Each structure stands twice: as C-alpha cells, then as structure tokens.
mmCIF file of C-alpha atoms in Angstrom:
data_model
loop_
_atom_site.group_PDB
_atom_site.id
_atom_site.type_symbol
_atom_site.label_atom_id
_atom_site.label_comp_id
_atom_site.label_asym_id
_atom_site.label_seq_id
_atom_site.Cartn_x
_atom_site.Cartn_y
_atom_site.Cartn_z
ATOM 1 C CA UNK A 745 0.000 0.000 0.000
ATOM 2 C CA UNK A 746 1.530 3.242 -0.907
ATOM 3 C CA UNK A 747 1.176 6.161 2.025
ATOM 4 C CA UNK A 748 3.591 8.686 0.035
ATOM 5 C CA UNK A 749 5.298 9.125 -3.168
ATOM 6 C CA UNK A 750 8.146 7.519 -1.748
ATOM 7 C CA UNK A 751 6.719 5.241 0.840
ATOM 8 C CA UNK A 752 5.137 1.793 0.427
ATOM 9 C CA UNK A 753 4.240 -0.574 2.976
ATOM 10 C CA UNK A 754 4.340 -4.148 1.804
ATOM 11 C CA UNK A 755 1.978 -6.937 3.324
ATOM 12 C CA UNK A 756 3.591 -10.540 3.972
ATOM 13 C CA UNK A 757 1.470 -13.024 4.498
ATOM 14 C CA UNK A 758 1.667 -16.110 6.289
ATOM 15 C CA UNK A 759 -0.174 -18.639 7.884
ATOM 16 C CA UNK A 760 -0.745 -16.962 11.301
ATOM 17 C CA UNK A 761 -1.184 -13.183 9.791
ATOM 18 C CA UNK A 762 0.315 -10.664 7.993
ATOM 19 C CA UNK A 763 3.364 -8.032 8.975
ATOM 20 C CA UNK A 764 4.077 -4.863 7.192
ATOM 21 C CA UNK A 765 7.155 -3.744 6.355
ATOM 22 C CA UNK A 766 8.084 -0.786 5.495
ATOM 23 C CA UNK A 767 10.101 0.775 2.417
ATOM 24 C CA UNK A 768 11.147 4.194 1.544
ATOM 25 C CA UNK A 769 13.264 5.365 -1.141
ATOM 26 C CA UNK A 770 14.766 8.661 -2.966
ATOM 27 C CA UNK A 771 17.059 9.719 -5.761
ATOM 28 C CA UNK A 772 19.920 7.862 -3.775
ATOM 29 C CA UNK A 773 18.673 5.353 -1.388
ATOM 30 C CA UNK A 774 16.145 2.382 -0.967
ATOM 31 C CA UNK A 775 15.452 1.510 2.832
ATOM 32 C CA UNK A 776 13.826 -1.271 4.215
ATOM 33 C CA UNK A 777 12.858 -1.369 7.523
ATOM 34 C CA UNK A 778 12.352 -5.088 8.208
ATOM 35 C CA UNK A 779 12.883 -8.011 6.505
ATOM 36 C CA UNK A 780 9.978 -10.805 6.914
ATOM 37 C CA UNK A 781 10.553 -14.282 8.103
ATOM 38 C CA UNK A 782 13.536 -15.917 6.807
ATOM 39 C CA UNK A 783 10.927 -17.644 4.471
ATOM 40 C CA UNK A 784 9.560 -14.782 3.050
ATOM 41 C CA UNK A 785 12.484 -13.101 0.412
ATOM 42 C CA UNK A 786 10.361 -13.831 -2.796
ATOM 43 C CA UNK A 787 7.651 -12.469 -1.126
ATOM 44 C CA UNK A 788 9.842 -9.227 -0.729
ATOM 45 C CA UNK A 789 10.717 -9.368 -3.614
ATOM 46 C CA UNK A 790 7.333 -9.227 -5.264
ATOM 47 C CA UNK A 791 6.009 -6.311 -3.295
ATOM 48 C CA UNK A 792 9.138 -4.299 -3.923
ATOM 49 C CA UNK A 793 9.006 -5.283 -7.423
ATOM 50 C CA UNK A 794 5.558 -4.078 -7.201
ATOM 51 C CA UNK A 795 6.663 -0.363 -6.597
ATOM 52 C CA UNK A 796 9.348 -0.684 -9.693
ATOM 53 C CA UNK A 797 12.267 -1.263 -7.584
ATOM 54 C CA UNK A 798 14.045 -4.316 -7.317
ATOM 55 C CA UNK A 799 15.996 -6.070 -4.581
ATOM 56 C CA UNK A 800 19.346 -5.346 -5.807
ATOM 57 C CA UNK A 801 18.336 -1.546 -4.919
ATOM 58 C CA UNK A 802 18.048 -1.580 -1.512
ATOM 59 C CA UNK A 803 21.018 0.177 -0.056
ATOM 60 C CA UNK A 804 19.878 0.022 3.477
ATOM 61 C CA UNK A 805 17.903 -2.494 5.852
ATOM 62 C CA UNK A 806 16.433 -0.687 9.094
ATOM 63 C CA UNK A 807 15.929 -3.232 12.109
ATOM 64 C CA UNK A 808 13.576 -2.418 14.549
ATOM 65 C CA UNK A 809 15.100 -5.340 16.775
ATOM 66 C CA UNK A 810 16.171 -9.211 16.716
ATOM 67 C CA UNK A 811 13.176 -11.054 16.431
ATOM 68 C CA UNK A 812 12.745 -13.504 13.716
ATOM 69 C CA UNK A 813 9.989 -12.163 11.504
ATOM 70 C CA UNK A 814 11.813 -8.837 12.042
ATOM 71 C CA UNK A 815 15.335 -10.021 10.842
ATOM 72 C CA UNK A 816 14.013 -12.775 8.450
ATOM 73 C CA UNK A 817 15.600 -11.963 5.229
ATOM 74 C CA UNK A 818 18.219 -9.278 6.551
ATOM 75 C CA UNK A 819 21.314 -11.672 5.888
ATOM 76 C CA UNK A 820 20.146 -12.415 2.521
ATOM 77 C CA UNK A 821 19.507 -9.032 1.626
ATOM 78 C CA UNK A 822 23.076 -7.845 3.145
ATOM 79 C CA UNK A 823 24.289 -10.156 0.314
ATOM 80 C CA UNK A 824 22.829 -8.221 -2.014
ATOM 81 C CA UNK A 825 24.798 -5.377 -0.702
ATOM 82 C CA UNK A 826 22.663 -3.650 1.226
ATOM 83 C CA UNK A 827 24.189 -2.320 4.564
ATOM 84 C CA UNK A 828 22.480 -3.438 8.052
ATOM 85 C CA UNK A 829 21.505 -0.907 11.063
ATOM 86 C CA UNK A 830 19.882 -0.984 14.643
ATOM 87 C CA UNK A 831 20.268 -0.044 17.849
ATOM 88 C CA UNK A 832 23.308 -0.137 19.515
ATOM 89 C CA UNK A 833 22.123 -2.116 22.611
ATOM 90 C CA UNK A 834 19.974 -4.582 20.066
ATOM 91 C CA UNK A 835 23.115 -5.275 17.831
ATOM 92 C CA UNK A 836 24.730 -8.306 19.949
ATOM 93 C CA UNK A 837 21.294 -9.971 19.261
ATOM 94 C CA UNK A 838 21.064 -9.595 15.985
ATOM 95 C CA UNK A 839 25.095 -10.440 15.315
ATOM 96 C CA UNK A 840 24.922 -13.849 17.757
ATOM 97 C CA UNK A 841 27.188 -12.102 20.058
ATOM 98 C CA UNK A 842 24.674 -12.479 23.102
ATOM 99 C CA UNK A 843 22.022 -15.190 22.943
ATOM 100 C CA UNK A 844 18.599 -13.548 22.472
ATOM 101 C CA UNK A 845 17.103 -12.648 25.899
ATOM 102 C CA UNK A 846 13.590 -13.865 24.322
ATOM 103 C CA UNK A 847 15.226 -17.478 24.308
ATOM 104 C CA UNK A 848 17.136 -17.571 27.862
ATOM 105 C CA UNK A 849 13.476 -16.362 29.580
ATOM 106 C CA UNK A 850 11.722 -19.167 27.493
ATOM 107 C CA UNK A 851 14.568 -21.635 29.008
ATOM 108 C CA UNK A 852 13.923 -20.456 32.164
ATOM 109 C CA UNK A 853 10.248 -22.025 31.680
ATOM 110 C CA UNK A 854 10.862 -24.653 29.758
ATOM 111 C CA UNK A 855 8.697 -26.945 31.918
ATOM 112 C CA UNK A 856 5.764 -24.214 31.912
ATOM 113 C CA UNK A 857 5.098 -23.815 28.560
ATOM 114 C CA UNK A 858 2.255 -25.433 26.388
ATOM 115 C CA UNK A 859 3.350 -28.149 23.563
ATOM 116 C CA UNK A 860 2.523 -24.958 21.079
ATOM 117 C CA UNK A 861 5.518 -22.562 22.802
ATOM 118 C CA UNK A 862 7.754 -25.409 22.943
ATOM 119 C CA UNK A 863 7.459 -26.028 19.295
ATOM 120 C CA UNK A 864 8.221 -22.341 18.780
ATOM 121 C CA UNK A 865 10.824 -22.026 21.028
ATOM 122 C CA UNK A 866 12.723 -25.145 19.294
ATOM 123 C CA UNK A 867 12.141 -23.821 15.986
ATOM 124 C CA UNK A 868 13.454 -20.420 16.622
ATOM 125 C CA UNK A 869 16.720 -21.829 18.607
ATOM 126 C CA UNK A 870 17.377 -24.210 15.498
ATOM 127 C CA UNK A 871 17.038 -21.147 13.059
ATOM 128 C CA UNK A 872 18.588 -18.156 15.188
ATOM 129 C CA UNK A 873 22.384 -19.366 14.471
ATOM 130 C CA UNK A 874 21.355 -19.687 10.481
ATOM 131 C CA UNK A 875 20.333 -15.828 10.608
ATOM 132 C CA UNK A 876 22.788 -13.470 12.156
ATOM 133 C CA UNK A 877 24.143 -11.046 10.406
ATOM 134 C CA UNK A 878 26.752 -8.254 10.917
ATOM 135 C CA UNK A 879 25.368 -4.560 12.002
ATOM 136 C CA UNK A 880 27.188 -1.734 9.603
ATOM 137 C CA UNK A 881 25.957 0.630 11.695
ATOM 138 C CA UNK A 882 25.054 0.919 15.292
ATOM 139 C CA UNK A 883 22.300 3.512 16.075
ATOM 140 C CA UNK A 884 21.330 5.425 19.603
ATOM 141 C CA UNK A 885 18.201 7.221 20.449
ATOM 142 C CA UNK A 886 17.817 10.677 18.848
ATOM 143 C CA UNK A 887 19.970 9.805 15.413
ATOM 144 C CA UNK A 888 18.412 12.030 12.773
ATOM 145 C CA UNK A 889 19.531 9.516 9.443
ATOM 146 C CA UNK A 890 20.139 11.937 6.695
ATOM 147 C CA UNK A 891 18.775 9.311 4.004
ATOM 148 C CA UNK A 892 15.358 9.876 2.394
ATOM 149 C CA UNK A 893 14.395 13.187 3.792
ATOM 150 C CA UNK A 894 15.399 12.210 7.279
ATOM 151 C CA UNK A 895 14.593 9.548 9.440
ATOM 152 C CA UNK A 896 14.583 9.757 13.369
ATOM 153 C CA UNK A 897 15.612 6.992 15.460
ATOM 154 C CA UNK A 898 13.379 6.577 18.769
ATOM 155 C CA UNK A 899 14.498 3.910 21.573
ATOM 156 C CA UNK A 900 11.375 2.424 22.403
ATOM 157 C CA UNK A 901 12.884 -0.773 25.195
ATOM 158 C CA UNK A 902 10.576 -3.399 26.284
ATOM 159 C CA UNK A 903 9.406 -5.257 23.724
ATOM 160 C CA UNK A 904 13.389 -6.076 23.694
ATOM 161 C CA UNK A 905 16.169 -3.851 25.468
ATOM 162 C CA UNK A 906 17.264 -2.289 21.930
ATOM 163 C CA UNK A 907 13.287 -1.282 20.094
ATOM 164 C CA UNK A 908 13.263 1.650 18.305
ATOM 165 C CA UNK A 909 10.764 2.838 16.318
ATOM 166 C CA UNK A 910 11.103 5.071 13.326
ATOM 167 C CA UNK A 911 9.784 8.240 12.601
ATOM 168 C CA UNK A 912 10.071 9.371 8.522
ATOM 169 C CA UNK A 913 10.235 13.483 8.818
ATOM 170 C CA UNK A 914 9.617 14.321 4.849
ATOM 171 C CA UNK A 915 6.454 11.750 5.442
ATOM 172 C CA UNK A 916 5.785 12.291 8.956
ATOM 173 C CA UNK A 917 4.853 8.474 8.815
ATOM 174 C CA UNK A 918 5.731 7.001 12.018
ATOM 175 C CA UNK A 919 7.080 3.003 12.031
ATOM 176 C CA UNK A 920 5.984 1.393 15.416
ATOM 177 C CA UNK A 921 7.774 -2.108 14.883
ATOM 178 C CA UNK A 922 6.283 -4.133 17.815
ATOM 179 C CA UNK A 923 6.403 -1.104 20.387
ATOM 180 C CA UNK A 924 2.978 -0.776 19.326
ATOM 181 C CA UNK A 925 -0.116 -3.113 17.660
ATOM 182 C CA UNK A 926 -2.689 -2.159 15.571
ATOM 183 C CA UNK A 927 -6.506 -2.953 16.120
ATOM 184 C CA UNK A 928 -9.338 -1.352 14.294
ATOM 185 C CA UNK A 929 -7.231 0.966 12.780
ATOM 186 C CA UNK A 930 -5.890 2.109 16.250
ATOM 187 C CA UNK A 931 -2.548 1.755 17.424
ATOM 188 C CA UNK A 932 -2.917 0.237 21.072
ATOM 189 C CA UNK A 933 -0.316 -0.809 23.582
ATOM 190 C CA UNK A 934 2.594 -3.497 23.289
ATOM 191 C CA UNK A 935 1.460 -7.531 23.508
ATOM 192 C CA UNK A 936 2.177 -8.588 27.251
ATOM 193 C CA UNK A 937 2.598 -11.891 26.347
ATOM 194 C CA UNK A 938 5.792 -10.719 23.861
ATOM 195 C CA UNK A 939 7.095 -7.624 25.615
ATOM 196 C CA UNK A 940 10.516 -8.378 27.935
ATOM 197 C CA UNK A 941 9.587 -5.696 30.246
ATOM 198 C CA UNK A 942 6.241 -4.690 30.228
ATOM 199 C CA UNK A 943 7.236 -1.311 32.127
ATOM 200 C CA UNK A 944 9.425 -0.099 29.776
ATOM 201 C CA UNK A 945 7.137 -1.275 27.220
ATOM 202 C CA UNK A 946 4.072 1.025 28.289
ATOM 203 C CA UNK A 947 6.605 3.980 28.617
ATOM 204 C CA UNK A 948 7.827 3.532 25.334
ATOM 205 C CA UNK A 949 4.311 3.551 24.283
ATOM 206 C CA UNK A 950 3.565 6.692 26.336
ATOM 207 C CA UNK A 951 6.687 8.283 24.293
ATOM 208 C CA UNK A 952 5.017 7.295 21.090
ATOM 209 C CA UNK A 953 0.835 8.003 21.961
ATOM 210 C CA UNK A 954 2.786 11.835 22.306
ATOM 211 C CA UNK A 955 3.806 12.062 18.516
ATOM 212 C CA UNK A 956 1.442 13.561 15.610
ATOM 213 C CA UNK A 957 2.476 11.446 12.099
ATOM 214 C CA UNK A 958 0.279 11.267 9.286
ATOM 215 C CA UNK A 959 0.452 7.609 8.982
ATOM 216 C CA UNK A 960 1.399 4.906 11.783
ATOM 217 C CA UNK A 961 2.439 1.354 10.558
ATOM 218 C CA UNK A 962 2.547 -1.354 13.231
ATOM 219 C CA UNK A 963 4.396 -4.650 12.082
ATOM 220 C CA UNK A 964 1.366 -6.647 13.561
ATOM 221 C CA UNK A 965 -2.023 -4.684 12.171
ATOM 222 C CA UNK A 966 -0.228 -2.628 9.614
ATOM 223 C CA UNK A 967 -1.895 1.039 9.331
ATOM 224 C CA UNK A 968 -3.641 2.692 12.122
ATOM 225 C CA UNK A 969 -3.432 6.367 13.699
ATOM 226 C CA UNK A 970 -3.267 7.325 17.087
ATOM 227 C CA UNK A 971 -6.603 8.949 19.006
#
C-alpha cells in the first residue's frame, strides 16, 4: 500500500497473519525497515518489485530489533549489498554475540510452557544461528539519518532492550515495529505476552501516543493512527 510518493508498505502473508514492512526510497537510497521471516524473500521481492524497484536496490535495511519475523531476510539481503543498522544495545542480538534474551526467559520455563511454545521455542533456537548477520551501523536514540528526507531513530525498550521505532520526517509516517499493535485501525499498547519488560514497554508507548504522524504502521495490524 503506498502512504507517500516515496513510501510503500508491503503486506507478507503467512499462515498466522500478515506483517508490514516498510520501504522508503529517494534519488539515492532504498530503505527497508524489516525483513519478513527468513521464508519470506520472494515475497519481498514481489512487493518491492511491485513499486518498480528491485531487490538489488536496496542500499539500506532498518531493524527495529532481533526477532525472527523482524530479521528474516536481513542476511540475505546484506548479500545483495545492502548495509544493516539498529540499535546499539539490540546489535549483539542480531550479530549472535549475546544469545537472544527472548530465548534464555523461554529456558527459564521450559517446563511451563504449552506443547505450542515449545514447538516455537525449538524452531526459533534451530534457526537463530542460520540468521545473524553483521550490524554496519550501530544507532542510539535521537539519530536524525540523513537518508530519504530524514529519518529519526526513537528507543522504544521493552518489547526487547534495543526497540526503536522510526519516525520518517519528509512523510511524517511514524514506524511502530512491535512497540505498538494495531486494532481497528488504532494503534494500542505493546502484547504482554511478547514484551521483555512490560514497564518499559508502556513507557515507550507513552513516548510514542505523544507524537502527531500522518500515517502509523505497526508490524502486527499494519496502518492505524493514534486517538
């Protein structure tokens, strides 16, 4: 769906929803801001193909943080030469440096969790190792990215120690990765049942309820606005 001239955000499916990245280009650049599951790169490459880019264009891939659907098709794409950033305190996760603190909390409860979270949690400790990929570029809270008519970085923790969220200035579209859901076209607060640290979570959420975009685009219910 295109919000802007230069803004599109895609819709892969799968067979438990749909997320929505997001991808924003100018006379230089092609960003993506997440990548998918690791499944998902022909997918990608359909919807970008769909806005008469390609792939092999993307100069930049945006993470909003580590998780799987988020970092999907990053190391695939950084093949393709396009250059990888996040957070600074999200990076370790993303490289394989630290194990993801998502996984050691699932560990912890092992015994606790139904036959359907132990499926996941296997699945995702088999893959992790398969999709880390080296950070270009470490970002902090507050970078104003001179790419695309400028693109603010905003720490959002809780949802994992290293969120951010982006906010596009030419735009004014505002990118909530999973600091933020959508439902009925409403962006509400972070999923308990996801979020690390459900304290920093709502803060971060406070942070964001204060902005006025245009457009919001959560990764989980796509486009929404804020009351």
């Amino acid at each position: 769906m295109k919000l802007t001239n230069n803004v599109e955000m895609l819709e892969l499916s799968w067979q438990q929803g749909t997320v929505y990245p997001v991808l924003v280009w100018d006379n230089k650049d092609v960003i993506l801001v997440d990548t998918g599951f690791p499944w998902q790169l022909e997918e990608i490459r359909a919807a970008v193909g769909k806005t008469g880019l390609s792939l092999e264009r993307i100069t930049k891939i945006i993470l909003t943080h580590h998780d799987m659907d988020h970092v999907g098709c990053a190391k695939q794409l950084r093949g393709l030469g396009a250059k990888i950033m996040a957070h600074e305190k999200e990076a370790p996760y993303i490289q394989g440096d630290l194990p993801s603190p998502k996984l050691l909390k699932m560990e912890e409860h092992l015994k606790e969790l139904s036959e359907e979270q132990r499926a996941m949690y296997e699945r995702i400790k088999s893959m992790a190792p398969s999709l880390y990929v080296h950070v270009d570029e470490a970002l902090k809270d507050g970078d104003l990215l001179p790419f695309c008519g400028g693109i603010e970085v905003i720490h959002t923790p809780g949802h994992t120690p290293g969120h951010i969220c982006l906010l596009l200035n030419e735009s004014n579209v505002l990118i909530t990765g999973d600091a933020a859901n959508a439902s009925n076209g409403i962006m509400t607060g972070p999923n308990p049942q996801h979020t690390l640290d459900m304290a920093q979570g709502e803060e971060s959420f406070k942070k964001l309820s204060g902005l006025k975009p245009n457009f919001v685009v959560c990764y989980h219910g796509g486009l929404c606005s804020i009351k």
